[in-house]
Tab-separated table of N, CA and C in Angstrom:
chain	number	residue	atom	x	y	z
A	1	MET	N	-35.899	12.753	30.218
A	1	MET	CA	-34.592	12.993	29.626
A	1	MET	C	-33.484	12.328	30.439
A	2	ALA	N	-33.640	12.260	31.756
A	2	ALA	CA	-32.621	11.638	32.600
A	2	ALA	C	-32.445	10.168	32.238
A	3	ALA	N	-33.546	9.477	31.940
A	3	ALA	CA	-33.454	8.070	31.556
A	3	ALA	C	-32.690	7.924	30.249
A	4	THR	N	-32.921	8.849	29.311
A	4	THR	CA	-32.201	8.806	28.040
A	4	THR	C	-30.722	9.084	28.267
A	5	GLN	N	-30.402	10.041	29.126
A	5	GLN	CA	-28.997	10.325	29.435
A	5	GLN	C	-28.312	9.080	30.003
A	6	GLU	N	-29.009	8.347	30.841
A	6	GLU	CA	-28.471	7.104	31.392
A	6	GLU	C	-28.233	6.092	30.274
A	7	ARG	N	-29.171	6.022	29.331
A	7	ARG	CA	-29.005	5.102	28.194
A	7	ARG	C	-27.788	5.476	27.354
A	8	PHE	N	-27.528	6.786	27.206
A	8	PHE	CA	-26.359	7.236	26.436
A	8	PHE	C	-25.065	6.632	26.984
A	9	THR	N	-24.986	6.418	28.282
A	9	THR	CA	-23.744	5.906	28.885
A	9	THR	C	-23.478	4.456	28.518
A	10	LYS	N	-24.479	3.748	28.008
A	10	LYS	CA	-24.342	2.322	27.716
A	10	LYS	C	-24.146	2.005	26.226
A	11	ILE	N	-24.235	3.015	25.381
A	11	ILE	CA	-24.181	2.788	23.927
A	11	ILE	C	-22.772	2.412	23.473
A	12	LYS	N	-22.705	1.369	22.640
A	12	LYS	CA	-21.442	0.931	22.030
A	12	LYS	C	-21.522	0.914	20.502
A	13	THR	N	-22.757	0.930	19.983
A	13	THR	CA	-22.966	0.832	18.538
A	13	THR	C	-23.974	1.882	18.084
A	14	PHE	N	-23.610	2.615	17.044
A	14	PHE	CA	-24.512	3.561	16.384
A	14	PHE	C	-24.928	2.947	15.051
A	15	ILE	N	-26.215	2.991	14.755
A	15	ILE	CA	-26.699	2.565	13.444
A	15	ILE	C	-27.551	3.703	12.887
A	16	PHE	N	-27.226	4.115	11.665
A	16	PHE	CA	-27.909	5.242	11.047
A	16	PHE	C	-28.500	4.872	9.699
A	17	ASP	N	-29.685	5.396	9.440
A	17	ASP	CA	-30.263	5.406	8.109
A	17	ASP	C	-29.510	6.497	7.336
A	18	VAL	N	-29.653	6.537	6.033
A	18	VAL	CA	-28.976	7.561	5.233
A	18	VAL	C	-29.938	8.698	4.882
A	19	ASP	N	-30.895	8.423	3.998
A	19	ASP	CA	-31.782	9.476	3.502
A	19	ASP	C	-32.720	9.958	4.600
A	20	GLY	N	-32.643	11.251	4.903
A	20	GLY	CA	-33.463	11.844	5.950
A	20	GLY	C	-32.798	11.850	7.318
A	21	VAL	N	-31.644	11.196	7.429
A	21	VAL	CA	-30.880	11.180	8.682
A	21	VAL	C	-29.504	11.791	8.433
A	22	LEU	N	-28.691	11.127	7.613
A	22	LEU	CA	-27.399	11.701	7.232
A	22	LEU	C	-27.561	12.755	6.142
A	23	THR	N	-28.683	12.728	5.456
A	23	THR	CA	-28.995	13.752	4.455
A	23	THR	C	-30.315	14.406	4.843
A	24	ASP	N	-30.652	15.476	4.163
A	24	ASP	CA	-31.934	16.132	4.448
A	24	ASP	C	-33.093	15.460	3.712
A	25	GLY	N	-32.802	14.370	3.045
A	25	GLY	CA	-33.833	13.634	2.321
A	25	GLY	C	-33.939	14.014	0.863
A	26	SER	N	-33.261	15.089	0.476
A	26	SER	CA	-33.287	15.497	-0.923
A	26	SER	C	-32.391	14.586	-1.750
A	27	VAL	N	-32.829	14.279	-2.949
A	27	VAL	CA	-32.023	13.518	-3.890
A	27	VAL	C	-31.959	14.340	-5.165
A	28	ASN	N	-30.767	14.681	-5.576
A	28	ASN	CA	-30.570	15.445	-6.802
A	28	ASN	C	-30.382	14.476	-7.956
A	29	LEU	N	-31.172	14.662	-9.002
A	29	LEU	CA	-31.139	13.765	-10.146
A	29	LEU	C	-30.393	14.414	-11.297
A	30	LEU	N	-29.392	13.703	-11.785
A	30	LEU	CA	-28.623	14.183	-12.932
A	30	LEU	C	-29.193	13.599	-14.215
A	31	ALA	N	-28.864	14.205	-15.339
A	31	ALA	CA	-29.350	13.732	-16.634
A	31	ALA	C	-28.923	12.290	-16.889
A	32	SER	N	-27.785	11.884	-16.329
A	32	SER	CA	-27.289	10.521	-16.505
A	32	SER	C	-28.115	9.498	-15.730
A	33	GLY	N	-28.996	9.978	-14.867
A	33	GLY	CA	-29.771	9.079	-14.023
A	33	GLY	C	-29.143	8.894	-12.653
A	34	GLU	N	-27.913	9.358	-12.512
A	34	GLU	CA	-27.228	9.267	-11.225
A	34	GLU	C	-27.904	10.207	-10.230
A	35	ARG	N	-27.939	9.772	-8.983
A	35	ARG	CA	-28.509	10.595	-7.916
A	35	ARG	C	-27.391	10.940	-6.947
A	36	PHE	N	-27.402	12.160	-6.466
A	36	PHE	CA	-26.404	12.485	-5.452
A	36	PHE	C	-27.055	13.161	-4.267
A	37	ARG	N	-26.388	13.025	-3.142
A	37	ARG	CA	-26.895	13.531	-1.875
A	37	ARG	C	-25.852	14.438	-1.250
A	38	THR	N	-26.296	15.247	-0.305
A	38	THR	CA	-25.398	16.138	0.422
A	38	THR	C	-25.423	15.756	1.890
A	39	VAL	N	-24.236	15.670	2.484
A	39	VAL	CA	-24.118	15.385	3.913
A	39	VAL	C	-23.416	16.556	4.585
A	40	HIS	N	-23.635	16.699	5.879
A	40	HIS	CA	-23.033	17.789	6.635
A	40	HIS	C	-21.658	17.357	7.151
A	41	ILE	N	-20.671	18.217	7.011
A	41	ILE	CA	-19.303	17.886	7.417
A	41	ILE	C	-19.215	17.629	8.921
A	42	ARG	N	-20.089	18.223	9.717
A	42	ARG	CA	-20.049	17.974	11.164
A	42	ARG	C	-20.525	16.565	11.506
A	43	ASP	N	-21.443	16.043	10.720
A	43	ASP	CA	-21.832	14.643	10.908
A	43	ASP	C	-20.650	13.736	10.567
A	44	THR	N	-19.949	14.072	9.494
A	44	THR	CA	-18.758	13.313	9.103
A	44	THR	C	-17.732	13.319	10.227
A	45	TYR	N	-17.463	14.473	10.772
A	45	TYR	CA	-16.494	14.589	11.876
A	45	TYR	C	-16.916	13.735	13.067
A	46	ALA	N	-18.182	13.790	13.424
A	46	ALA	CA	-18.667	13.031	14.574
A	46	ALA	C	-18.523	11.526	14.346
A	47	ILE	N	-18.837	11.061	13.144
A	47	ILE	CA	-18.670	9.638	12.834
A	47	ILE	C	-17.202	9.252	12.964
A	48	GLU	N	-16.318	10.073	12.424
A	48	GLU	CA	-14.878	9.795	12.537
A	48	GLU	C	-14.442	9.721	13.995
A	49	GLN	N	-14.939	10.634	14.823
A	49	GLN	CA	-14.576	10.640	16.246
A	49	GLN	C	-15.107	9.398	16.957
A	50	ALA	N	-16.314	8.994	16.624
A	50	ALA	CA	-16.895	7.786	17.224
A	50	ALA	C	-16.053	6.563	16.873
A	51	LEU	N	-15.666	6.458	15.614
A	51	LEU	CA	-14.838	5.325	15.188
A	51	LEU	C	-13.493	5.335	15.914
A	52	LYS	N	-12.864	6.499	16.013
A	52	LYS	CA	-11.575	6.609	16.713
A	52	LYS	C	-11.694	6.220	18.178
A	53	ALA	N	-12.842	6.493	18.777
A	53	ALA	CA	-13.052	6.186	20.198
A	53	ALA	C	-13.454	4.725	20.424
A	54	GLY	N	-13.576	3.954	19.340
A	54	GLY	CA	-13.866	2.535	19.472
A	54	GLY	C	-15.326	2.141	19.378
A	55	PHE	N	-16.192	3.074	19.019
A	55	PHE	CA	-17.597	2.732	18.827
A	55	PHE	C	-17.765	2.029	17.485
A	56	ARG	N	-18.760	1.169	17.398
A	56	ARG	CA	-19.158	0.602	16.118
A	56	ARG	C	-20.087	1.617	15.460
A	57	VAL	N	-19.929	1.804	14.174
A	57	VAL	CA	-20.848	2.648	13.407
A	57	VAL	C	-21.296	1.813	12.213
A	58	ALA	N	-22.600	1.683	12.070
A	58	ALA	CA	-23.158	0.925	10.955
A	58	ALA	C	-24.169	1.788	10.218
A	59	ILE	N	-24.340	1.490	8.946
A	59	ILE	CA	-25.298	2.187	8.097
A	59	ILE	C	-26.288	1.157	7.582
A	60	LEU	N	-27.552	1.506	7.673
A	60	LEU	CA	-28.624	0.624	7.228
A	60	LEU	C	-29.573	1.452	6.379
A	61	SER	N	-29.568	1.208	5.067
A	61	SER	CA	-30.356	2.037	4.153
A	61	SER	C	-30.898	1.204	3.009
A	62	SER	N	-32.104	1.525	2.591
A	62	SER	CA	-32.671	0.840	1.423
A	62	SER	C	-32.027	1.343	0.137
A	63	SER	N	-31.547	2.581	0.167
A	63	SER	CA	-30.906	3.104	-1.039
A	63	SER	C	-29.537	2.453	-1.199
A	64	ASN	N	-29.063	2.467	-2.434
A	64	ASN	CA	-27.772	1.841	-2.707
A	64	ASN	C	-26.997	2.730	-3.668
A	65	ALA	N	-26.374	3.759	-3.107
A	65	ALA	CA	-25.650	4.728	-3.923
A	65	ALA	C	-24.150	4.544	-3.738
A	66	ASP	N	-23.441	4.387	-4.844
A	66	ASP	CA	-21.993	4.189	-4.777
A	66	ASP	C	-21.287	5.359	-4.098
A	67	GLY	N	-21.756	6.588	-4.357
A	67	GLY	CA	-21.127	7.754	-3.736
A	67	GLY	C	-21.222	7.710	-2.222
A	68	VAL	N	-22.375	7.322	-1.715
A	68	VAL	CA	-22.563	7.219	-0.265
A	68	VAL	C	-21.675	6.107	0.284
A	69	ARG	N	-21.684	4.964	-0.373
A	69	ARG	CA	-20.862	3.828	0.063
A	69	ARG	C	-19.367	4.199	0.083
A	70	ASN	N	-18.907	4.884	-0.961
A	70	ASN	CA	-17.497	5.290	-1.023
A	70	ASN	C	-17.150	6.263	0.096
A	71	TRP	N	-18.013	7.225	0.346
A	71	TRP	CA	-17.812	8.199	1.420
A	71	TRP	C	-17.686	7.480	2.762
A	72	LEU	N	-18.603	6.548	3.029
A	72	LEU	CA	-18.585	5.812	4.295
A	72	LEU	C	-17.337	4.944	4.424
A	73	THR	N	-16.991	4.258	3.357
A	73	THR	CA	-15.808	3.397	3.364
A	73	THR	C	-14.545	4.219	3.601
A	74	ASN	N	-14.447	5.382	2.955
A	74	ASN	CA	-13.278	6.242	3.138
A	74	ASN	C	-13.156	6.749	4.570
A	75	MET	N	-14.270	6.849	5.284
A	75	MET	CA	-14.236	7.259	6.692
A	75	MET	C	-13.842	6.114	7.606
A	76	GLY	N	-13.932	4.892	7.105
A	76	GLY	CA	-13.607	3.736	7.927
A	76	GLY	C	-14.807	2.982	8.452
A	77	VAL	N	-16.003	3.314	7.966
A	77	VAL	CA	-17.197	2.569	8.359
A	77	VAL	C	-17.147	1.225	7.640
A	78	LYS	N	-17.186	0.147	8.416
A	78	LYS	CA	-17.076	-1.187	7.835
A	78	LYS	C	-18.427	-1.887	7.675
A	79	ASP	N	-19.369	-1.571	8.523
A	79	ASP	CA	-20.661	-2.246	8.497
A	79	ASP	C	-21.671	-1.394	7.738
A	80	ILE	N	-21.747	-1.636	6.439
A	80	ILE	CA	-22.607	-0.869	5.549
A	80	ILE	C	-23.594	-1.826	4.907
A	81	PHE	N	-24.859	-1.645	5.218
A	81	PHE	CA	-25.918	-2.491	4.688
A	81	PHE	C	-26.836	-1.599	3.852
A	82	MET	N	-26.637	-1.630	2.547
A	82	MET	CA	-27.389	-0.756	1.649
A	82	MET	C	-28.049	-1.572	0.557
A	83	GLY	N	-29.212	-1.120	0.133
A	83	GLY	CA	-29.954	-1.782	-0.927
A	83	GLY	C	-30.983	-2.732	-0.348
A	84	GLY	N	-31.842	-3.203	-1.168
A	84	GLY	CA	-32.894	-4.115	-0.712
A	84	GLY	C	-34.174	-3.371	-0.434
A	85	PRO	N	-35.264	-4.117	-0.326
A	85	PRO	CA	-36.575	-3.487	-0.106
A	85	PRO	C	-36.634	-2.774	1.237
A	86	SER	N	-37.259	-1.615	1.259
A	86	SER	CA	-37.343	-0.832	2.496
A	86	SER	C	-38.115	-1.558	3.584
A	87	ASP	N	-39.042	-2.431	3.209
A	87	ASP	CA	-39.799	-3.157	4.233
A	87	ASP	C	-39.003	-4.317	4.837
A	88	GLN	N	-37.783	-4.506	4.379
A	88	GLN	CA	-36.930	-5.574	4.915
A	88	GLN	C	-35.765	-5.041	5.761
A	89	LYS	N	-35.787	-3.748	6.076
A	89	LYS	CA	-34.706	-3.166	6.865
A	89	LYS	C	-34.554	-3.873	8.207
A	90	VAL	N	-35.664	-4.245	8.815
A	90	VAL	CA	-35.595	-4.906	10.118
A	90	VAL	C	-34.834	-6.229	10.006
A	91	ASN	N	-34.966	-6.922	8.884
A	91	ASN	CA	-34.234	-8.184	8.710
A	91	ASN	C	-32.732	-7.942	8.617
A	92	ALA	N	-32.331	-6.888	7.917
A	92	ALA	CA	-30.908	-6.544	7.848
A	92	ALA	C	-30.391	-6.176	9.236
A	93	TYR	N	-31.189	-5.432	9.981
A	93	TYR	CA	-30.823	-5.051	11.346
A	93	TYR	C	-30.640	-6.284	12.223
A	94	LEU	N	-31.625	-7.166	12.214
A	94	LEU	CA	-31.556	-8.374	13.049
A	94	LEU	C	-30.392	-9.267	12.636
A	95	GLY	N	-30.122	-9.335	11.333
A	95	GLY	CA	-28.971	-10.110	10.848
A	95	GLY	C	-27.665	-9.553	11.367
A	96	TYR	N	-27.530	-8.237	11.357
A	96	TYR	CA	-26.312	-7.589	11.865
A	96	TYR	C	-26.148	-7.841	13.358
A	97	ILE	N	-27.216	-7.675	14.118
A	97	ILE	CA	-27.178	-7.891	15.565
A	97	ILE	C	-26.757	-9.331	15.864
A	98	ALA	N	-27.358	-10.290	15.154
A	98	ALA	CA	-27.048	-11.710	15.372
A	98	ALA	C	-25.627	-12.049	14.918
A	99	ARG	N	-25.244	-11.562	13.742
A	99	ARG	CA	-23.919	-11.866	13.186
A	99	ARG	C	-22.799	-11.466	14.132
A	100	ASP	N	-22.946	-10.266	14.739
A	100	ASP	CA	-21.873	-9.747	15.581
A	100	ASP	C	-22.145	-9.919	17.075
A	101	GLY	N	-23.237	-10.591	17.411
A	101	GLY	CA	-23.549	-10.853	18.821
A	101	GLY	C	-23.740	-9.584	19.639
A	102	LEU	N	-24.396	-8.594	19.046
A	102	LEU	CA	-24.569	-7.314	19.724
A	102	LEU	C	-25.724	-7.364	20.712
A	103	ASN	N	-25.586	-6.626	21.786
A	103	ASN	CA	-26.633	-6.472	22.788
A	103	ASN	C	-27.454	-5.249	22.386
A	104	GLU	N	-28.745	-5.436	22.137
A	104	GLU	CA	-29.574	-4.325	21.658
A	104	GLU	C	-29.634	-3.159	22.636
A	105	SER	N	-29.449	-3.393	23.902
A	105	SER	CA	-29.489	-2.293	24.877
A	105	SER	C	-28.261	-1.397	24.749
A	106	GLU	N	-27.280	-1.813	23.944
A	106	GLU	CA	-26.078	-1.017	23.702
A	106	GLU	C	-26.080	-0.408	22.298
A	107	VAL	N	-27.241	-0.452	21.644
A	107	VAL	CA	-27.377	0.042	20.270
A	107	VAL	C	-28.250	1.287	20.243
A	108	LEU	N	-27.774	2.313	19.557
A	108	LEU	CA	-28.562	3.508	19.258
A	108	LEU	C	-28.866	3.456	17.766
A	109	TYR	N	-30.140	3.542	17.419
A	109	TYR	CA	-30.560	3.561	16.019
A	109	TYR	C	-31.233	4.891	15.733
A	110	MET	N	-30.885	5.518	14.614
A	110	MET	CA	-31.543	6.752	14.201
A	110	MET	C	-32.166	6.545	12.828
A	111	GLY	N	-33.470	6.750	12.777
A	111	GLY	CA	-34.219	6.661	11.529
A	111	GLY	C	-35.229	7.790	11.470
A	112	ASP	N	-35.854	7.960	10.323
A	112	ASP	CA	-36.749	9.113	10.155
A	112	ASP	C	-38.096	8.807	9.521
A	113	ASP	N	-38.275	7.587	8.990
A	113	ASP	CA	-39.501	7.339	8.240
A	113	ASP	C	-40.020	5.925	8.514
A	114	LEU	N	-41.157	5.608	7.972
A	114	LEU	CA	-41.851	4.354	8.275
A	114	LEU	C	-41.018	3.087	8.059
A	115	PRO	N	-40.110	3.022	7.071
A	115	PRO	CA	-39.295	1.809	6.963
A	115	PRO	C	-38.428	1.535	8.206
A	116	ASP	N	-38.221	2.547	9.039
A	116	ASP	CA	-37.428	2.381	10.262
A	116	ASP	C	-38.281	1.987	11.465
A	117	TYR	N	-39.592	1.987	11.311
A	117	TYR	CA	-40.507	1.795	12.436
A	117	TYR	C	-40.276	0.482	13.187
A	118	LYS	N	-40.138	-0.617	12.464
A	118	LYS	CA	-39.995	-1.921	13.117
A	118	LYS	C	-38.714	-2.016	13.946
A	119	ILE	N	-37.691	-1.287	13.558
A	119	ILE	CA	-36.446	-1.280	14.337
A	119	ILE	C	-36.606	-0.345	15.529
A	120	LEU	N	-37.075	0.868	15.264
A	120	LEU	CA	-37.205	1.863	16.327
A	120	LEU	C	-38.203	1.459	17.410
A	121	SER	N	-39.147	0.607	17.077
A	121	SER	CA	-40.133	0.193	18.073
A	121	SER	C	-39.682	-1.001	18.909
A	122	ARG	N	-38.506	-1.525	18.648
A	122	ARG	CA	-37.980	-2.627	19.459
A	122	ARG	C	-37.657	-2.081	20.849
A	123	SER	N	-38.028	-2.801	21.852
A	123	SER	CA	-37.967	-2.283	23.227
A	123	SER	C	-36.554	-2.046	23.751
A	124	ASP	N	-35.580	-2.803	23.286
A	124	ASP	CA	-34.235	-2.661	23.865
A	124	ASP	C	-33.356	-1.619	23.181
A	125	VAL	N	-33.607	-1.338	21.905
A	125	VAL	CA	-32.771	-0.388	21.177
A	125	VAL	C	-33.070	1.033	21.651
A	126	LEU	N	-32.047	1.895	21.703
A	126	LEU	CA	-32.265	3.309	22.002
A	126	LEU	C	-32.704	3.967	20.697
A	127	SER	N	-33.981	4.276	20.593
A	127	SER	CA	-34.568	4.795	19.364
A	127	SER	C	-34.455	6.315	19.325
A	128	THR	N	-33.880	6.814	18.232
A	128	THR	CA	-33.693	8.253	18.060
A	128	THR	C	-34.092	8.648	16.641
A	129	CYS	N	-34.385	9.941	16.482
A	129	CYS	CA	-34.738	10.444	15.157
A	129	CYS	C	-34.409	11.929	15.069
A	130	PRO	N	-34.283	12.435	13.837
A	130	PRO	CA	-34.111	13.870	13.633
A	130	PRO	C	-35.416	14.603	13.943
A	131	SER	N	-35.327	15.905	14.128
A	131	SER	CA	-36.514	16.704	14.460
A	131	SER	C	-37.562	16.713	13.363
A	132	ASP	N	-37.171	16.454	12.124
A	132	ASP	CA	-38.117	16.481	11.014
A	132	ASP	C	-38.575	15.091	10.579
A	133	ALA	N	-38.408	14.096	11.450
A	133	ALA	CA	-38.911	12.753	11.152
A	133	ALA	C	-40.435	12.795	11.046
A	134	VAL	N	-41.000	11.791	10.402
A	134	VAL	CA	-42.456	11.727	10.292
A	134	VAL	C	-43.057	11.493	11.680
A	135	SER	N	-44.293	11.896	11.855
A	135	SER	CA	-44.921	11.872	13.182
A	135	SER	C	-44.980	10.476	13.797
A	136	GLU	N	-45.193	9.447	12.986
A	136	GLU	CA	-45.238	8.088	13.527
A	136	GLU	C	-43.910	7.691	14.159
A	137	ILE	N	-42.826	8.160	13.590
A	137	ILE	CA	-41.492	7.851	14.129
A	137	ILE	C	-41.232	8.688	15.375
A	138	LYS	N	-41.548	9.969	15.317
A	138	LYS	CA	-41.353	10.818	16.503
A	138	LYS	C	-42.170	10.297	17.680
A	139	GLY	N	-43.305	9.700	17.391
A	139	GLY	CA	-44.172	9.195	18.442
A	139	GLY	C	-43.618	8.004	19.202
A	140	ILE	N	-42.656	7.287	18.625
A	140	ILE	CA	-42.107	6.101	19.302
A	140	ILE	C	-40.665	6.266	19.750
A	141	CYS	N	-40.011	7.348	19.347
A	141	CYS	CA	-38.591	7.506	19.674
A	141	CYS	C	-38.389	7.984	21.109
A	142	GLN	N	-37.341	7.467	21.717
A	142	GLN	CA	-36.974	7.851	23.075
A	142	GLN	C	-36.240	9.187	23.093
A	143	TYR	N	-35.603	9.524	21.974
A	143	TYR	CA	-34.888	10.805	21.880
A	143	TYR	C	-35.113	11.386	20.496
A	144	ILE	N	-35.538	12.641	20.451
A	144	ILE	CA	-35.702	13.372	19.196
A	144	ILE	C	-34.665	14.479	19.196
A	145	SER	N	-33.754	14.418	18.243
A	145	SER	CA	-32.723	15.452	18.145
A	145	SER	C	-33.383	16.800	17.842
A	146	PRO	N	-32.831	17.885	18.366
A	146	PRO	CA	-33.343	19.199	17.981
A	146	PRO	C	-32.961	19.562	16.546
A	147	ASN	N	-32.100	18.751	15.929
A	147	ASN	CA	-31.615	19.019	14.579
A	147	ASN	C	-32.341	18.166	13.546
A	148	ALA	N	-32.522	18.726	12.377
A	148	ALA	CA	-33.160	18.018	11.275
A	148	ALA	C	-32.174	17.063	10.614
A	149	GLY	N	-32.719	16.123	9.854
A	149	GLY	CA	-31.874	15.217	9.090
A	149	GLY	C	-30.988	15.985	8.123
A	150	GLY	N	-29.725	15.586	8.048
A	150	GLY	CA	-28.769	16.268	7.182
A	150	GLY	C	-28.244	17.564	7.760
A	151	HIS	N	-28.696	17.928	8.955
A	151	HIS	CA	-28.284	19.168	9.607
A	151	HIS	C	-27.793	18.894	11.028
A	152	CYS	N	-26.940	17.897	11.131
A	152	CYS	CA	-26.226	17.559	12.375
A	152	CYS	C	-27.047	16.794	13.406
A	153	ALA	N	-28.096	16.104	12.993
A	153	ALA	CA	-28.799	15.219	13.926
A	153	ALA	C	-27.892	14.066	14.336
A	154	VAL	N	-27.099	13.564	13.396
A	154	VAL	CA	-26.148	12.495	13.692
A	154	VAL	C	-25.076	13.008	14.652
A	155	ARG	N	-24.552	14.169	14.379
A	155	ARG	CA	-23.561	14.781	15.266
A	155	ARG	C	-24.132	14.919	16.674
A	156	ASP	N	-25.379	15.351	16.779
A	156	ASP	CA	-26.027	15.542	18.070
A	156	ASP	C	-26.006	14.260	18.903
A	157	VAL	N	-26.470	13.146	18.331
A	157	VAL	CA	-26.537	11.920	19.144
A	157	VAL	C	-25.160	11.350	19.440
A	158	ILE	N	-24.250	11.431	18.490
A	158	ILE	CA	-22.894	10.927	18.748
A	158	ILE	C	-22.244	11.760	19.844
A	159	GLU	N	-22.341	13.064	19.728
A	159	GLU	CA	-21.736	13.949	20.729
A	159	GLU	C	-22.349	13.707	22.107
A	160	GLN	N	-23.657	13.568	22.179
A	160	GLN	CA	-24.311	13.334	23.473
A	160	GLN	C	-23.830	12.029	24.109
A	161	VAL	N	-23.759	10.977	23.312
A	161	VAL	CA	-23.294	9.681	23.830
A	161	VAL	C	-21.840	9.782	24.289
A	162	MET	N	-20.999	10.365	23.453
A	162	MET	CA	-19.578	10.447	23.797
A	162	MET	C	-19.349	11.346	25.010
A	163	LYS	N	-20.105	12.430	25.134
A	163	LYS	CA	-19.989	13.282	26.318
A	163	LYS	C	-20.448	12.532	27.565
A	164	ALA	N	-21.533	11.789	27.449
A	164	ALA	CA	-22.037	11.021	28.604
A	164	ALA	C	-21.012	9.987	29.065
A	165	GLN	N	-20.173	9.544	28.132
A	165	GLN	CA	-19.160	8.534	28.445
A	165	GLN	C	-17.780	9.148	28.671
A	166	GLY	N	-17.700	10.476	28.654
A	166	GLY	CA	-16.419	11.153	28.858
A	166	GLY	C	-15.430	10.941	27.728
A	167	LYS	N	-15.927	10.725	26.501
A	167	LYS	CA	-15.055	10.446	25.356
A	167	LYS	C	-15.051	11.547	24.306
A	168	TRP	N	-15.799	12.622	24.522
A	168	TRP	CA	-15.854	13.715	23.567
A	168	TRP	C	-14.973	14.848	24.068
A	169	GLY	N	-14.173	15.389	23.224
A	169	GLY	CA	-13.373	16.521	23.679
A	169	GLY	C	-12.439	17.025	22.619
A	170	VAL	N	-11.809	18.114	22.973
A	170	VAL	CA	-10.865	18.740	22.033
A	170	VAL	C	-9.449	18.391	22.401
């Protein structure tokens, strides 16, 4: 845990999956065919605080829901990569890292399922997951939040990083 705490002090960019990380993985289907998700307000608050403190926050998801995109945009998240095949998430990740010249050792990624495996298994990224991630993901992550997806796992990692850097407070 001490090594992970040390890694928290170096993070400048948070990248989160949506389904199973910012949500509990449930998708509600309406008669119109529209799908909606529920997010926790504490995760929203933590993302807002991270942005205010100057951290980069990016979203990387295979799903492409207008409601999620609008919510993120209204919070001020600018780097939103949604849609596309789930087996190509690593390409979107690598494109983002290259486009913005990011150092992977300063990136925290949180994912919960097999489409996140290729990113989470990269040696330089700080790999994290919610407590209810699939076993293959939990087996490779450097930090497993005590919180489940959609139940403040995002808040947990943001708060830990910001506290380690002296940027979290009232």
